[in-house]
């Protein structure tokens, strides 16, 4: 089991092998939880999202098409589970406002895959926190505008307008 | 120490044909193997010990109770694990679901504790990995392990296993023996088998049944000893031998009355058992 | 990949004390680096991870509840009873076949105005629940019968739960035929009591013999009686509305009494 690749593990999970699920959890449970903590200040909700994630993995392992990293696929399931839980506790997204959950302040800079320092990161740092959060949610976490709105507690329309403003400012900063 | 199982004059008839005639036995902790040809009464006896069958005559005491008394029977069943000869599993259930169902019927009421127990027994038989698979997707050896797992629920002091190694490959057979000997330390395990190597490797005691009666009841070493001085090898088969067969090395192994200059070898349990069947042995050490 | 997450950064990231730039770097990196994932994972509280894993195990091990079991437990049925019902109804071909035949008969009876066909329906309908009952037990339909005969749960209780599990749906499905025969008035349900009588009768008789034999015997008697008595259709319908109902009621009472009195006989498996 230890010698299998992540993709092989997922294939085994699809064939209902429990040991494979356990190994997948052993490899990925930790960092997924840490990342969840960076999106949601409530530890209980984060733990619940992680649990729901692996229960979901058991059921949908067959749908992993082998494209892209398993880690990315897992995070995709994870963040959507988190959004689902947050939505249950916060039925209507409201513009701005502090709901005791603080996803915006957690990762203020955006780093696109591979790029660590440089102009782009600096330009992003020049954006205001709300704009940065929106860019992070859609680009780094790969969420749709609606999902980003649910995560951040703002309407989808606000997400769109902030994205447009962010793009304008970035273009200006990079020019 | 009180015997865990004792029978006196135990008999069972099906209509007019007797399946068991006046069996007297006392079994304590440890592993007892029942040998005998088909129709000897092994399954009938084991079914009676498992409280699946009612005796026709004689007395039986299992775990200190009389199984013909309804209330006592339930007490016995609470401390009994049974694997019948025909596996009888539900093909569409997962291994976990099936063992969980049996656990419910064995009065494991609390769901959380029950699930922990189901996981424990499935891990014991090495089926933890595939416990969510439907039984129809499991191999024959795995299905046998599911049946064994349900018998281990609740850690019963008495285990009754009817031909438990049928269909197991040698590796699975060894694993089974390890599992059973681990379990048998303070408990009574009763099993029936055709495989004399199982008896040799596993049992503290062997009882040979023939035509519904006990013809031998002692240790496997003593059963082998019946054939002492009566097993030899030669290059050609001897017609006077009771039984002979060709070994892998191209020689013949014979059991019976050896000629004067025969190349004698150490007897196995199988040799003793074969001799017993032929009635050549001096009589059973009962 | 030249840059990796060192232990100190991993600790700071997990503790949420890493600078925002660094956090984002770590997150982008982890998606494709197994070694760093291990490092970060090691810094996370293992008790929480253990607890979450226990939750995952419990949720995944949860037996697959069919809609039937789910409904039953909602109605307050205990785990044990609900599971017994589920085990009885899963993959019971004989059962489905029996009910299918009943419905086919009902519908064909409705297609004609002949009293004769309706009378045939009344006779045939109770065979459905009877077959379903026999199908719910016995060696040839329950592979685990031998094993289940040695569990401490009372065999009678198992028997009753499973009889109910077999008979109730069979009755319900046969009742689907009602719209087609509603014009017959109350005679449309005249087969209900006889169904119950036959099914419970088979259960009671199974304390002496196998349930398959009991069901077969009763089925033959039930179907054969009108033939032997040479009843004409009008007479048949007459008997159904009165004497048969009363006799069925009596039979149900006797069957229940016999079952209760001989309940210890159900504890043994068959020879």
XYZ file of C-alpha atoms in Angstrom, chain B residues 12 14 47-48 50-55 67-70 73-74 77-78 80 82-94 96-98 100-102 104-107 109 111-112 114-116 119 131-132 150, chain C residues 54-55 57-65 69 73 79-81 83-88 90-92 139 141-155 158 162 263-271:
104
model
C -29.622 -39.259 16.765
C -33.313 -39.782 11.073
C -24.969 -29.619 14.669
C -26.129 -31.004 17.985
C -24.157 -26.051 17.993
C -27.764 -26.444 19.185
C -29.035 -26.581 15.619
C -30.286 -30.119 16.008
C -32.162 -31.873 18.765
C -30.774 -35.222 19.974
C -29.710 -27.703 25.220
C -33.072 -29.429 25.281
C -34.285 -26.841 27.773
C -35.411 -23.732 25.846
C -30.461 -23.226 24.974
C -30.523 -19.463 24.607
C -26.248 -19.750 22.082
C -25.061 -16.554 23.702
C -21.337 -20.105 21.020
C -20.793 -21.774 14.735
C -19.618 -22.137 11.148
C -21.848 -24.587 9.286
C -20.596 -26.756 6.486
C -22.659 -24.922 3.880
C -21.548 -21.334 4.129
C -24.918 -19.681 3.752
C -24.043 -16.017 3.214
C -26.167 -13.340 1.565
C -24.414 -12.581 -1.706
C -25.664 -9.032 -2.024
C -24.639 -7.981 1.480
C -21.193 -6.583 2.089
C -19.512 -5.866 7.075
C -23.287 -5.793 6.617
C -23.581 -9.547 6.964
C -23.303 -6.783 11.485
C -26.635 -8.521 10.866
C -25.463 -11.614 12.722
C -27.593 -7.840 15.857
C -29.096 -11.309 16.138
C -26.448 -12.148 18.697
C -27.834 -9.374 20.825
C -27.614 -3.966 20.751
C -24.682 0.244 17.480
C -21.320 1.850 18.178
C -21.390 -3.483 17.716
C -19.653 -1.845 14.790
C -16.380 -1.836 16.722
C -14.501 -4.421 12.692
C -15.198 -5.353 4.366
C -17.255 -3.006 2.202
C -19.241 -14.029 12.509
C -13.010 7.607 13.237
C -15.898 9.641 11.916
C -14.800 4.990 9.277
C -18.132 5.059 11.064
C -19.867 6.830 8.209
C -18.457 4.510 5.546
C -19.168 1.363 7.584
C -22.763 2.383 8.109
C -24.709 -0.464 6.507
C -26.369 0.436 3.249
C -29.890 1.138 4.368
C -35.127 -0.126 6.358
C -36.468 2.935 11.537
C -32.290 -1.947 14.352
C -32.742 -5.675 14.668
C -36.243 -5.839 13.265
C -32.476 -5.402 9.402
C -34.360 -8.684 9.545
C -37.014 -7.281 7.254
C -34.384 -6.033 4.889
C -32.592 -9.392 4.835
C -35.863 -11.096 4.082
C -33.581 -8.649 -0.574
C -33.307 -10.781 -3.682
C -36.304 -12.915 -3.037
C -33.472 -23.829 3.238
C -34.649 -19.572 -0.061
C -32.621 -18.535 2.966
C -28.992 -19.539 2.580
C -28.212 -18.555 6.146
C -31.014 -20.624 7.708
C -28.677 -23.101 9.399
C -26.524 -20.389 10.915
C -29.482 -18.332 12.032
C -30.962 -21.306 13.833
C -28.183 -21.024 16.397
C -28.436 -17.378 17.376
C -29.786 -16.384 20.767
C -32.480 -14.177 19.268
C -35.638 -16.159 19.543
C -36.411 -17.997 16.351
C -37.260 -13.864 13.635
C -39.949 -12.134 8.523
C -43.044 -21.736 19.959
C -40.118 -23.734 21.309
C -40.350 -26.056 18.347
C -39.189 -23.248 16.097
C -35.869 -23.132 17.870
C -34.509 -26.131 16.095
C -33.288 -26.222 12.582
C -34.514 -29.100 10.500
C -32.873 -32.452 10.342
